[in-house]
Coordinates of C-alpha atoms and ligand atoms in Angstrom, one line a residue:
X1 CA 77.9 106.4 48.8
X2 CA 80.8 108.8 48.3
X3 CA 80.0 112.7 48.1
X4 CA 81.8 115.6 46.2
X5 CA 84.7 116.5 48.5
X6 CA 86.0 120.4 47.8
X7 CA 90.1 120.4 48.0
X8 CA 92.0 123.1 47.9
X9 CA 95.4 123.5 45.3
X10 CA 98.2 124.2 48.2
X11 CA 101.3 123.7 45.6
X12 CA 101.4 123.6 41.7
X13 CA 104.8 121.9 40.5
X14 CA 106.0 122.5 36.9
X15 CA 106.9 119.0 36.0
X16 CA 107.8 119.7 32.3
X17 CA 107.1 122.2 29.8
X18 CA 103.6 120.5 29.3
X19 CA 102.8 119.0 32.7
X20 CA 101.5 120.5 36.1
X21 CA 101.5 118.8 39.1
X22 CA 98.7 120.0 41.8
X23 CA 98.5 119.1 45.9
X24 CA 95.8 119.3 46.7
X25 CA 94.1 119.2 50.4
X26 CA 90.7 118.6 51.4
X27 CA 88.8 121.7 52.7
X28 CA 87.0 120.3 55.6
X29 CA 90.5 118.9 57.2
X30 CA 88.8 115.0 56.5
X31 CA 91.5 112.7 55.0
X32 CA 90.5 111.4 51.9
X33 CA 91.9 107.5 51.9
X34 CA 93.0 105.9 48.8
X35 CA 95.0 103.0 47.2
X36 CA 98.7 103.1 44.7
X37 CA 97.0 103.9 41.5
X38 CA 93.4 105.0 42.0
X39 CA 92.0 108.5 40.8
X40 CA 90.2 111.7 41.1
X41 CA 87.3 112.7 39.4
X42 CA 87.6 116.7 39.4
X43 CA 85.0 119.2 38.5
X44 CA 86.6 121.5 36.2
X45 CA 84.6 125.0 35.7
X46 CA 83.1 125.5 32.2
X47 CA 81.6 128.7 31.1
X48 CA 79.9 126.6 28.3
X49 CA 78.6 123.8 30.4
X50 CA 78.8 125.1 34.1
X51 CA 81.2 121.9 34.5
X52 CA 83.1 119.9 33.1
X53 CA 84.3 115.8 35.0
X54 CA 87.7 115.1 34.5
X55 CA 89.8 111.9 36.0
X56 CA 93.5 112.4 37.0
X57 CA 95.1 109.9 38.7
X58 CA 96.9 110.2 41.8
X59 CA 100.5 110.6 41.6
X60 CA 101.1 111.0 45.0
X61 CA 101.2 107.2 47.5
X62 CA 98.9 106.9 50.6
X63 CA 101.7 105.9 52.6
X64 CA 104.1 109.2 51.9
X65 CA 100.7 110.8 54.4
X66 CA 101.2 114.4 52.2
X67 CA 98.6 116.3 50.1
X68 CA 97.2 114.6 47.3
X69 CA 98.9 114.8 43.8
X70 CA 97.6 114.8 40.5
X71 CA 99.9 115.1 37.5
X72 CA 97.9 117.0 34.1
X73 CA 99.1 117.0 30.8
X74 CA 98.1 119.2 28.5
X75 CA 96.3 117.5 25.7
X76 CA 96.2 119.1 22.1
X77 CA 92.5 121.0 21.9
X78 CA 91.2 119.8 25.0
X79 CA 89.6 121.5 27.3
X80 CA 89.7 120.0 30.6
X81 CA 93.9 119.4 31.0
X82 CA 94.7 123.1 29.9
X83 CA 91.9 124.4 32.3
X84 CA 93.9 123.0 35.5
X85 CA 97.1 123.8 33.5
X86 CA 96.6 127.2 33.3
X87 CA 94.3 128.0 35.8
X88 CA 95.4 125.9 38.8
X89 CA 97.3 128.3 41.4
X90 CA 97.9 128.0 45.5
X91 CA 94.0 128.8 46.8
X92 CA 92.1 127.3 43.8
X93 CA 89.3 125.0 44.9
X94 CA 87.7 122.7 42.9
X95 CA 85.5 119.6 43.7
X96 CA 86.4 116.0 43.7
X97 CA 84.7 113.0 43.8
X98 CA 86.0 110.0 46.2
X99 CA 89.1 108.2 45.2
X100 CA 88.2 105.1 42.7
X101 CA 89.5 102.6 40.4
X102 CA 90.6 99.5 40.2
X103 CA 93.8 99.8 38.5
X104 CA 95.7 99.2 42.1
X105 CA 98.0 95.6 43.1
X106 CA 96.3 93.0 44.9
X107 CA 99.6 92.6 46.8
X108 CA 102.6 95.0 47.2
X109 CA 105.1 91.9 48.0
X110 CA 104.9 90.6 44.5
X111 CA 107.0 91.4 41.6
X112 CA 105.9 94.1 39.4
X113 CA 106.8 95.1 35.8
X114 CA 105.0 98.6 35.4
X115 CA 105.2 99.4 31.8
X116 CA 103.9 103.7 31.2
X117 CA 104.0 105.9 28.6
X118 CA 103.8 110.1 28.6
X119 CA 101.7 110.9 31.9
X120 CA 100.8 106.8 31.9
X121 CA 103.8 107.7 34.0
X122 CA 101.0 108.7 37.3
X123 CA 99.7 106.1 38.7
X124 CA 102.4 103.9 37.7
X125 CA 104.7 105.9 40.3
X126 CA 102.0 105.7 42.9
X127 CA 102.1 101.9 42.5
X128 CA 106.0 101.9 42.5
X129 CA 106.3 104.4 45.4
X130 CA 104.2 102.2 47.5
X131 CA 105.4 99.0 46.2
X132 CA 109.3 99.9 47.1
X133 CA 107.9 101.8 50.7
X134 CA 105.9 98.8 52.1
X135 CA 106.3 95.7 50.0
X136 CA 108.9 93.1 49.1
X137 CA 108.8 92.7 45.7
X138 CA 111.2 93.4 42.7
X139 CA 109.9 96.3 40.3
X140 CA 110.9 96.9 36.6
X141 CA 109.6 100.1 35.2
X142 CA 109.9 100.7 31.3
X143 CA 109.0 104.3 30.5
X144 CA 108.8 105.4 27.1
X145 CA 108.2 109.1 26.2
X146 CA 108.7 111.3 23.4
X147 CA 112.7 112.8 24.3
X148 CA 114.0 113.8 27.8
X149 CA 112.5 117.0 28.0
X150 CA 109.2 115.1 28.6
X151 CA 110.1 113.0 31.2
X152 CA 108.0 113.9 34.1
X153 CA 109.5 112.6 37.3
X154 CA 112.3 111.6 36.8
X155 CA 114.5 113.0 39.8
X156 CA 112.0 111.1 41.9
X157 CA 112.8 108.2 39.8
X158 CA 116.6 109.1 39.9
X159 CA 116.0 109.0 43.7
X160 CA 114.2 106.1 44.1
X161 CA 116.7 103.7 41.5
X162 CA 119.3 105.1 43.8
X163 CA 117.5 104.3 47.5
X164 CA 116.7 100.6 45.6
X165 CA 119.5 99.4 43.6
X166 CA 118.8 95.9 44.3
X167 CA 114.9 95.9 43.7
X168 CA 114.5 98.5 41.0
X169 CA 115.4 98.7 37.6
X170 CA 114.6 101.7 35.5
X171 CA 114.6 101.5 31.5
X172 CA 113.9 104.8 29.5
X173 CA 112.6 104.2 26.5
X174 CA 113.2 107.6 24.3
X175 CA 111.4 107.9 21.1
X176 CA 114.1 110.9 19.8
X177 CA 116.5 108.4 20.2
X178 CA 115.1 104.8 19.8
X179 CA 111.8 105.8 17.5
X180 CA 108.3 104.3 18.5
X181 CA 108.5 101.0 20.9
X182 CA 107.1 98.3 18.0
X183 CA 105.4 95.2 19.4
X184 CA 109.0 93.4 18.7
X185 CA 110.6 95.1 20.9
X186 CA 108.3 95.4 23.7
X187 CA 108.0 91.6 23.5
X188 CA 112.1 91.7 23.5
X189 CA 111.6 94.2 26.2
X190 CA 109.3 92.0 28.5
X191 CA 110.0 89.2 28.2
X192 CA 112.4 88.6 31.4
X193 CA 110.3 90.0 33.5
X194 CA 106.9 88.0 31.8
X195 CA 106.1 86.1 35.3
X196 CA 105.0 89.1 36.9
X197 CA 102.1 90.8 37.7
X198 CA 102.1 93.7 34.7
X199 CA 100.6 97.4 35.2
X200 CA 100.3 99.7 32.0
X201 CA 99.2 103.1 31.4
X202 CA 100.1 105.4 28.2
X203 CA 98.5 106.5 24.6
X204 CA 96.1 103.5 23.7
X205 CA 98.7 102.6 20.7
X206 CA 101.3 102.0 23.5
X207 CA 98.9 99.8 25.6
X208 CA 97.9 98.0 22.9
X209 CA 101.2 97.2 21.8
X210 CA 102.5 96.1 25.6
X211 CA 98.8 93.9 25.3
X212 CA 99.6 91.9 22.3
X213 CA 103.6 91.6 23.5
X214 CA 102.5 90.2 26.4
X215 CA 99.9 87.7 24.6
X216 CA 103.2 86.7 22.3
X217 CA 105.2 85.9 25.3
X218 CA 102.3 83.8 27.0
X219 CA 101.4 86.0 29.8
X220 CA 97.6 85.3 30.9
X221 CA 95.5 88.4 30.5
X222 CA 94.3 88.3 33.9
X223 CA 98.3 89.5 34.9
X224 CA 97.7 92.5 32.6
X225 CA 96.5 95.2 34.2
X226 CA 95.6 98.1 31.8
X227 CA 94.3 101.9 32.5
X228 CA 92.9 103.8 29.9
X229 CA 93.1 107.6 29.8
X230 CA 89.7 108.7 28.4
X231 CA 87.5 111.5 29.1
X232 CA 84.4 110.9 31.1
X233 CA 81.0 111.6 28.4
X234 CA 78.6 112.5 31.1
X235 CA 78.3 114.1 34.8
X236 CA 78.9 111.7 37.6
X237 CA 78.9 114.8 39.8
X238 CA 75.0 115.3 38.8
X239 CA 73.7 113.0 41.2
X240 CA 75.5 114.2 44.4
X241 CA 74.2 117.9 43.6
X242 CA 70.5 116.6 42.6
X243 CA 69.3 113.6 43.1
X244 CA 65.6 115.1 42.1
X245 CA 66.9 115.7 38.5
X246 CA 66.0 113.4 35.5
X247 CA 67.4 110.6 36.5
X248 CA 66.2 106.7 37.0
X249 CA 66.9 104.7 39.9
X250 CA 69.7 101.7 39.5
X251 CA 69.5 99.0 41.7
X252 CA 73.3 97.3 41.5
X253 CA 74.2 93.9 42.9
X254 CA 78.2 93.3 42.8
X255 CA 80.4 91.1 45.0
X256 CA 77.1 89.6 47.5
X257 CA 76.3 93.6 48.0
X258 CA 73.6 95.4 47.0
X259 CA 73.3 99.4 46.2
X260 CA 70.7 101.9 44.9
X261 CA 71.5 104.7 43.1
X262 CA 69.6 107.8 41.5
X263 CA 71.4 107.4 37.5
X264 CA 71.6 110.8 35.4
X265 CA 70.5 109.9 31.9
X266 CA 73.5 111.1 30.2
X267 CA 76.0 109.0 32.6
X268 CA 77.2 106.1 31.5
X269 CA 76.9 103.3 34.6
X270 CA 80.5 103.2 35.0
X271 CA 81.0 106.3 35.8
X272 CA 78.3 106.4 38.2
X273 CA 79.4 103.4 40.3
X274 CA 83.2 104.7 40.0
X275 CA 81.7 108.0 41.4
X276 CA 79.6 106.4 43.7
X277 CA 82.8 104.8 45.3
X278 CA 81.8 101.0 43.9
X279 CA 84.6 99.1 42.6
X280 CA 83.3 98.2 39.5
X281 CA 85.1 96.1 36.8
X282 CA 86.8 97.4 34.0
X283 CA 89.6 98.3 31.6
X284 CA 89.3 99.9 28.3
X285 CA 86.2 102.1 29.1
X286 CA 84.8 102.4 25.3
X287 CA 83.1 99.6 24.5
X288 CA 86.0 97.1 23.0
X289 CA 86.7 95.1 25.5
X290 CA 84.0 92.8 27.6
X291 CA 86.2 93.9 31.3
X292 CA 82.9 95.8 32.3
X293 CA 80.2 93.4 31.5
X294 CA 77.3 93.0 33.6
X295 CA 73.4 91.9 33.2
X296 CA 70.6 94.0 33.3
X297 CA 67.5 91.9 35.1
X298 CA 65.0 94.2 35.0
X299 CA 64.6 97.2 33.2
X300 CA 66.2 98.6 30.1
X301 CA 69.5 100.2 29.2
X302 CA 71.1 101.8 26.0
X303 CA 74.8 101.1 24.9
X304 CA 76.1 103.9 23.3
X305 CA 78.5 102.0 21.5
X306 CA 79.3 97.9 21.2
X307 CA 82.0 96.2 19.2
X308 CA 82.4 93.0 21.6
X309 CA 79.0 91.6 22.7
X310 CA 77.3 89.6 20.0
X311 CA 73.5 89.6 19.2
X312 CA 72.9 86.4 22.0
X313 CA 74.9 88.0 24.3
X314 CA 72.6 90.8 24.5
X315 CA 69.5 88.7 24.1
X316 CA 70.5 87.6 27.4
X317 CA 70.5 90.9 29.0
X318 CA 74.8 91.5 29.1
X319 CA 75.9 94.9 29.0
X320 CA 78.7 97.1 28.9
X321 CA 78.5 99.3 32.0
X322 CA 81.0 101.6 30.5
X323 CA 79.0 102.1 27.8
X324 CA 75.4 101.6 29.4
X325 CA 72.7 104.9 29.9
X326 CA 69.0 104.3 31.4
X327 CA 65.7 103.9 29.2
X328 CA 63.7 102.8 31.6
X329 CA 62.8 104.8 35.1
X330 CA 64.5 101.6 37.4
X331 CA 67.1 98.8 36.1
X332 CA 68.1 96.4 38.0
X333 CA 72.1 95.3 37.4
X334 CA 73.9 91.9 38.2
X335 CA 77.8 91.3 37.9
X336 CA 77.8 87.7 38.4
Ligands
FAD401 C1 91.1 106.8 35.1 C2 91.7 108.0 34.4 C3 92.9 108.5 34.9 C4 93.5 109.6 34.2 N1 94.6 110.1 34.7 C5 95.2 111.1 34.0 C6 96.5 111.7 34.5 O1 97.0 111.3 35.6 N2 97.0 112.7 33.8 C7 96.5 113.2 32.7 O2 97.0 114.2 32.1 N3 95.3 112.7 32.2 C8 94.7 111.7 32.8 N4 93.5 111.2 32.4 C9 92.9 111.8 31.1 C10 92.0 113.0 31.5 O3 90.9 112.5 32.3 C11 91.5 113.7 30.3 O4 90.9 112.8 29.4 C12 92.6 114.4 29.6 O5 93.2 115.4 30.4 C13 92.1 115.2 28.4 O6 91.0 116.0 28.8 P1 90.7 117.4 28.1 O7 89.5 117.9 28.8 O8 91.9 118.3 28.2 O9 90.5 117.1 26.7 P2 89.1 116.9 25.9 O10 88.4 118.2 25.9 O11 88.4 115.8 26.5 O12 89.6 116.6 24.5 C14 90.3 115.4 24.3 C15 90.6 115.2 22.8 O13 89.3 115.2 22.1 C16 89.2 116.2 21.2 N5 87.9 116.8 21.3 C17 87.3 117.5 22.3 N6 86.1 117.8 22.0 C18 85.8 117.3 20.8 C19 84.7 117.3 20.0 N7 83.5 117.8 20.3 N8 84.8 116.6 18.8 C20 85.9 116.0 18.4 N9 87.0 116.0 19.2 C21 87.0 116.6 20.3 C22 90.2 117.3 21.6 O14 90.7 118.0 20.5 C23 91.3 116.4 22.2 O15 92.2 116.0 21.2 C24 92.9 110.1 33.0 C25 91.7 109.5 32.6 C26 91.1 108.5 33.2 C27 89.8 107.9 32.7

């Protein structure tokens, strides 16, 4: 059971004309441990809502021991990214949930091709970081973004091609120069390094893109390892502030270990067991793939949206935690 943690912004690093980095500290002094690749859940202030939950991975790698890092990029009409973007200075606090995800390498001795896009560029460079720092493997990184003025990090990356030369290889993809990376030529692109473990983060067209290149090439989908930058619906931080509130109870059984949870109506179980520090399954986190899925055995729960499990599949009580709100007052969950 993981609590809001309050940390405290000690640094705020202009990456590029769009992007903030943030360090941030924990308030209390407690370390806050986490894994290449894994996120935050911020609360972000809202004079609308009270609050706003917001996920930004961590750019920064457990084993550099600094502050923790998250890298924002302002996105067109939002609300949350141009919050920290403009708001964020040395002194700011602002709440955070424990670190989470599952986007993270079983192993850091094997080979890696990390494929990012934009700020799919965060957690990517966690994973490399730590990879190159403490394992053995080789690591290719193709990085596409829009022209070089958007490249966030790429001293760092300058540094670390440089410190590496025989187990890193950089490839800048730059769409001023080389237009859009088509499936062709991400399956051109990948294909030498096809036998490794692959990591990809960017703008869902890019993923998608680097999904079916890979399926061309042969790569099983179980070596594709996909995070998708969406904005949380509900409030995972409602539970740790009330558990009185209208909420049901969840009862979750994953990996031989059983939990119980007080599960605000309006949070979608994902987001709840990701909060709640349980490393759930998942990957695209709206409703279109089946990464997530999981079995209601006693109780009732509402999908808010479907487009993969068929009318059996539900008959048989499979859900979509990403997608799945409580009816009834208890539910009782099963990832078998
Ligand atoms: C695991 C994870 C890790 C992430 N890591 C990062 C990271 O490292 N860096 C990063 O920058 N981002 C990251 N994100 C994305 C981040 O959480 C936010 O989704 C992103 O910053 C946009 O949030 P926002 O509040 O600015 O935009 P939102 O306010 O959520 O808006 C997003 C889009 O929806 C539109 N929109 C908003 N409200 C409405 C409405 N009512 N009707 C129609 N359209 C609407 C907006 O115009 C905008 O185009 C991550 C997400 C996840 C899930």
């Amino acid at each position: 059971m993981s609590a809001a943690e309050t940390l405290r912004v000690v640094r705020v690093i202009a990456e590029t004309h769009d992007a903030v980095s943030l360090e941030l500290v924990t308030e209390s002094g407690r370390p806050l441990p986490y894994r290449p690749g894994q996120f935050l859940t911020l609360r972000i202030p809202s004079a609308r809502t009270g609050s706003v939950a917001r996920s930004y991975s961590l750019s920064s790698a457990p084993h550099e021991d600094g502050p923790l890092k998250v890298t924002v990029k302002r996105t067109e009409g939002g609300y949350g990214s141009n919050w920290l973007c403009d708001n964020a200075v040395a002194g700011t606090t602002i709440d955070s949930l424990a670190p989470a995800g599952v986007f993270t390498p079983a192993s850091l001795d094997t080979d890696l091709l990390l494929l990012a896009a934009g700020s799919g560029i965060t957690p990517v460079l966690s994973i490399l970081k730590s990879a190159l720092a403490q394992g053995s493997g080789r690591c290719t990184l193709i990085y596409a973004n829009r022209d070089e003025n958007s490249v966030i990090f790429a001293d760092e990356l300058r540094s670390l091609t440089a410190a590496h030369p025989d187990r890193l290889v950089v490839l800048h993809w730059l769409e001023s120069v080389q237009d859009l990376p088509s499936v062709r030529t991400l399956t051109t692109l990948v294909a030498p390094w096809s036998d490794r473990e692959v990591f990809v983060c960017g703008p869902v067209p890019f993923m998608d893109a680097v999904v079916e290149a890979s399926g061309n090439l042969g790569v099983d989908p179980a070596r594709v390892h996909v995070e998708k930058f969406v904005s949380l619906s509900g409030d995972p931080f409602a539970e740790v502030d009330d558990d009185t509130g209208d909420a049901a109870r969840v009862e979750v059984e994953l990996d031989g270990t059983t939990n119980e949870f007080s599960w605000p109506r309006t949070t979608v179980l994902l987001d709840l067991l990701l909060a709640r520090g349980v490393e759930a399954p998942y990957s695209c986190r709206e409703g279109a793939c089946s990464a997530c899925v999981c079995r209601v055995v006693d109780g009732e729960v509402k999908l808010l949206r479907n487009e993969v499990l068929e009318r059996e599949d539900l008959a048989d009580g499979y859900v979509l935690a990403c997608q799945a709100v409580p009816v009834t007052d208890t539910v009782r969950i099963t990832y078998e």
